[in-house]
GROMACS .gro file of C-alpha atoms in nm:
model
  201
    1MET     CA    1  -1.700   2.776   6.130
    2VAL     CA    2  -1.513   2.447   6.150
    3ILE     CA    3  -1.809   2.269   5.990
    4GLN     CA    4  -1.818   2.523   5.705
    5LYS     CA    5  -1.444   2.476   5.640
    6HIS     CA    6  -1.492   2.101   5.644
    7ARG     CA    7  -1.775   2.127   5.391
    8TYR     CA    8  -1.567   2.363   5.179
    9PHE     CA    9  -1.269   2.128   5.166
   10SER     CA   10  -1.499   1.830   5.111
   11HIS     CA   11  -1.649   2.014   4.815
   12ILE     CA   12  -1.300   2.093   4.679
   13ASN     CA   13  -1.193   1.730   4.719
   14TRP     CA   14  -1.508   1.615   4.544
   15MET     CA   15  -1.445   1.853   4.251
   16PHE     CA   16  -1.082   1.743   4.234
   17LEU     CA   17  -1.179   1.376   4.225
   18CYS     CA   18  -1.437   1.448   3.955
   19PHE     CA   19  -1.173   1.633   3.755
   20ILE     CA   20  -0.927   1.344   3.786
   21GLY     CA   21  -1.204   1.102   3.691
   22LEU     CA   22  -1.284   1.303   3.380
   23ILE     CA   23  -0.917   1.311   3.277
   24ILE     CA   24  -0.881   0.935   3.324
   25THR     CA   25  -1.204   0.874   3.131
   26TYR     CA   26  -1.090   1.104   2.850
   27PHE     CA   27  -0.752   0.936   2.808
   28GLN     CA   28  -0.912   0.592   2.823
   29TRP     CA   29  -1.156   0.703   2.555
   30ARG     CA   30  -0.870   0.831   2.338
   31LYS     CA   31  -0.686   0.503   2.388
   32ASP     CA   32  -0.995   0.305   2.290
   33GLN     CA   33  -1.048   0.524   1.983
   34LYS     CA   34  -0.688   0.478   1.870
   35TYR     CA   35  -0.718   0.103   1.922
   36LYS     CA   36  -1.041   0.090   1.718
   37GLN     CA   37  -0.885   0.306   1.447
   38LYS     CA   38  -0.578   0.085   1.432
   39GLU     CA   39  -0.795  -0.227   1.426
   40LEU     CA   40  -0.988  -0.084   1.131
   41LEU     CA   41  -0.668   0.004   0.944
   42LEU     CA   42  -0.526  -0.343   1.006
   43LYS     CA   43  -0.841  -0.495   0.859
   44ARG     CA   44  -0.786  -0.282   0.550
   45ILE     CA   45  -0.425  -0.397   0.527
   46ILE     CA   46  -0.525  -0.762   0.569
   47ALA     CA   47  -0.780  -0.709   0.290
   48PHE     CA   48  -0.504  -0.564   0.068
   49SER     CA   49  -0.562  -0.813  -0.214
   50GLU     CA   50  -0.940  -0.823  -0.192
   51THR     CA   51  -0.989  -0.558  -0.459
   52PRO     CA   52  -0.970  -0.708  -0.811
   53GLY     CA   53  -0.707  -0.463  -0.935
   54ALA     CA   54  -0.456  -0.517  -0.655
   55LEU     CA   55  -0.507  -0.894  -0.669
   56ASN     CA   56  -0.452  -0.901  -1.045
   57ALA     CA   57  -0.134  -0.694  -1.014
   58GLU     CA   58   0.002  -0.933  -0.751
   59LEU     CA   59  -0.081  -1.231  -0.973
   60MET     CA   60   0.095  -1.071  -1.270
   61LEU     CA   61   0.403  -0.991  -1.062
   62ALA     CA   62   0.421  -1.338  -0.910
   63SER     CA   63   0.357  -1.549  -1.221
   64ALA     CA   64   0.529  -1.535  -1.559
   65ASP     CA   65   0.242  -1.682  -1.758
   66ARG     CA   66  -0.105  -1.742  -1.620
   67ASP     CA   67  -0.477  -1.675  -1.652
   68VAL     CA   68  -0.580  -1.354  -1.474
   69PRO     CA   69  -0.940  -1.240  -1.401
   70LEU     CA   70  -0.886  -0.914  -1.586
   71TRP     CA   71  -1.244  -0.856  -1.701
   72ALA     CA   72  -1.550  -0.771  -1.491
   73LYS     CA   73  -1.776  -1.022  -1.663
   74GLU     CA   74  -2.079  -1.196  -1.514
   75LYS     CA   75  -1.969  -1.542  -1.624
   76ILE     CA   76  -1.656  -1.667  -1.448
   77GLU     CA   77  -1.513  -1.825  -1.763
   78GLU     CA   78  -1.532  -1.487  -1.940
   79ARG     CA   79  -1.334  -1.303  -1.673
   80TYR     CA   80  -1.001  -1.472  -1.736
   81ILE     CA   81  -0.742  -1.403  -2.002
   82ARG     CA   82  -0.393  -1.541  -2.050
   83ILE     CA   83  -0.124  -1.285  -1.968
   84LYS     CA   84   0.247  -1.328  -2.022
   85ARG     CA   85   0.513  -1.141  -1.828
   86GLN     CA   86   0.644  -0.968  -2.139
   87GLU     CA   87   0.299  -0.817  -2.198
   88VAL     CA   88   0.294  -0.675  -1.845
   89ALA     CA   89   0.645  -0.536  -1.886
   90VAL     CA   90   0.547  -0.355  -2.207
   91ALA     CA   91   0.220  -0.225  -2.058
   92LEU     CA   92   0.410  -0.057  -1.773
   93ILE     CA   93   0.650   0.136  -1.995
   94PRO     CA   94   0.565   0.506  -1.937
   95GLU     CA   95   0.432   0.700  -2.235
   96THR     CA   96   0.742   0.920  -2.206
   97TYR     CA   97   0.938   0.633  -2.359
   98LEU     CA   98   0.671   0.448  -2.557
   99PRO     CA   99   0.365   0.636  -2.694
  100PHE     CA  100   0.047   0.460  -2.582
  101GLN     CA  101  -0.160   0.286  -2.848
  102TYR     CA  102  -0.497   0.186  -2.707
  103SER     CA  103  -0.545  -0.177  -2.615
  104SER     CA  104  -0.821  -0.292  -2.380
  105LYS     CA  105  -0.590  -0.558  -2.239
  106GLU     CA  106  -0.304  -0.315  -2.180
  107SER     CA  107  -0.539  -0.058  -2.026
  108ALA     CA  108  -0.676  -0.321  -1.786
  109ILE     CA  109  -0.321  -0.416  -1.686
  110LYS     CA  110  -0.240  -0.050  -1.613
  111ASP     CA  111  -0.563  -0.011  -1.412
  112SER     CA  112  -0.471  -0.315  -1.202
  113PHE     CA  113  -0.131  -0.173  -1.117
  114ASP     CA  114  -0.279   0.170  -1.045
  115ASP     CA  115  -0.503   0.008  -0.783
  116PHE     CA  116  -0.209  -0.188  -0.643
  117LEU     CA  117   0.010   0.123  -0.612
  118ILE     CA  118  -0.269   0.328  -0.453
  119LYS     CA  119  -0.305   0.056  -0.188
  120LEU     CA  120   0.070   0.077  -0.118
  121SER     CA  121   0.046   0.457  -0.097
  122HIS     CA  122  -0.224   0.422   0.168
  123ILE     CA  123   0.003   0.198   0.375
  124GLU     CA  124   0.275   0.464   0.367
  125MET     CA  125   0.020   0.732   0.458
  126TYR     CA  126  -0.086   0.534   0.767
  127MET     CA  127   0.276   0.474   0.866
  128SER     CA  128   0.373   0.840   0.820
  129ALA     CA  129   0.083   0.936   1.047
  130SER     CA  130   0.210   0.686   1.308
  131LEU     CA  131  -0.118   0.495   1.282
  132LEU     CA  132   0.063   0.177   1.178
  133SER     CA  133   0.414   0.047   1.244
  134SER     CA  134   0.649  -0.164   1.030
  135LYS     CA  135   0.548  -0.459   1.244
  136ASP     CA  136   0.181  -0.403   1.161
  137VAL     CA  137   0.240  -0.419   0.785
  138LYS     CA  138   0.518  -0.677   0.795
  139VAL     CA  139   0.321  -0.967   0.646
  140ILE     CA  140   0.185  -0.785   0.342
  141MET     CA  141   0.508  -0.596   0.276
  142ASN     CA  142   0.722  -0.908   0.313
  143ASN     CA  143   0.516  -1.068   0.036
  144VAL     CA  144   0.558  -0.763  -0.187
  145ILE     CA  145   0.932  -0.728  -0.124
  146THR     CA  146   0.991  -1.101  -0.177
  147THR     CA  147   0.810  -1.082  -0.511
  148LEU     CA  148   1.018  -0.780  -0.621
  149ASN     CA  149   1.343  -0.950  -0.516
  150ASN     CA  150   1.244  -1.261  -0.710
  151LEU     CA  151   1.201  -1.044  -1.019
  152LYS     CA  152   1.536  -0.876  -0.960
  153ASN     CA  153   1.711  -1.213  -0.938
  154GLY     CA  154   1.508  -1.371  -1.217
  155SER     CA  155   1.529  -1.388  -1.594
  156GLU     CA  156   1.591  -1.099  -1.831
  157VAL     CA  157   1.215  -1.061  -1.879
  158ASP     CA  158   1.163  -1.062  -1.500
  159GLN     CA  159   1.419  -0.785  -1.459
  160SER     CA  160   1.260  -0.594  -1.746
  161LEU     CA  161   0.923  -0.604  -1.570
  162LEU     CA  162   1.079  -0.476  -1.247
  163LYS     CA  163   1.257  -0.199  -1.433
  164HIS     CA  164   0.937  -0.086  -1.601
  165LEU     CA  165   0.740  -0.108  -1.277
  166TYR     CA  166   0.988   0.129  -1.110
  167LEU     CA  167   0.971   0.363  -1.410
  168TYR     CA  168   0.592   0.352  -1.393
  169ILE     CA  169   0.596   0.439  -1.022
  170ILE     CA  170   0.818   0.741  -1.092
  171TRP     CA  171   0.612   0.848  -1.393
  172LYS     CA  172   0.287   0.825  -1.194
  173LYS     CA  173   0.451   1.028  -0.916
  174HIS     CA  174   0.376   0.776  -0.642
  175ALA     CA  175   0.600   0.944  -0.383
  176GLY     CA  176   0.433   0.743  -0.107
  177VAL     CA  177   0.528   0.413  -0.272
  178ILE     CA  178   0.887   0.529  -0.317
  179LYS     CA  179   0.904   0.626   0.051
  180LEU     CA  180   0.742   0.299   0.159
  181PHE     CA  181   0.990   0.092  -0.041
  182LYS     CA  182   1.278   0.288   0.114
  183ARG     CA  183   1.158   0.172   0.455
  184PHE     CA  184   1.219  -0.182   0.331
  185ASN     CA  185   1.557  -0.109   0.169
  186ILE     CA  186   1.441  -0.072  -0.191
  187LYS     CA  187   1.564   0.265  -0.320
  188ILE     CA  188   1.382   0.320  -0.647
  189ASP     CA  189   1.519   0.670  -0.702
  190GLU     CA  190   1.876   0.535  -0.700
  191GLU     CA  191   1.812   0.228  -0.912
  192ILE     CA  192   1.594   0.410  -1.165
  193LYS     CA  193   1.887   0.609  -1.310
  194GLU     CA  194   2.052   0.295  -1.441
  195TYR     CA  195   1.719   0.161  -1.567
  196GLU     CA  196   1.640   0.484  -1.754
  197GLU     CA  197   1.977   0.481  -1.927
  198VAL     CA  198   1.924   0.123  -2.043
  199LEU     CA  199   1.571   0.196  -2.169
  200ILE     CA  200   1.677   0.510  -2.359
  201GLU     CA  201   1.950   0.311  -2.532
   0.00000   0.00000   0.00000
């Protein structure tokens, strides 16, 4: 009888230890999966400018007058075209305010910024899902915010580009970008009212 009880309790202990082991293994697996997922997302963030569109948009925001690889041509010398800041500012005016007249150059500029804004929307999506923190995206967002602040404190043309970029974000309904910028103290929805009034005038 004593031996049977001993075997019974030994069996219970063994099952309990197995259960605990399974729980520990499961949580370790979840932790590893989250780490791998975060690592993958960070790689995507680091590669933010590796797509041609996003890279071109960053170049156009950072430089007032420069050659940009706007075309997907086989020969390198055929990819580049000179783009001035005023051209970018005009291209980003929403059709609500300026009816669009087709231009391959203007369309390519819009496509570049669409890619750029989609990338920013993805960052906000990852942050909203608690997959990435502000610290994780600090480097890329610091570059973006610095560029926007430089435009805000720049020439009249610089400020015009920033104004039209914000209008374009609203017009394209990039709620994720608006939310992301708010995290970094840029409140588009508040600033846009003044910009709209100026543009309408």
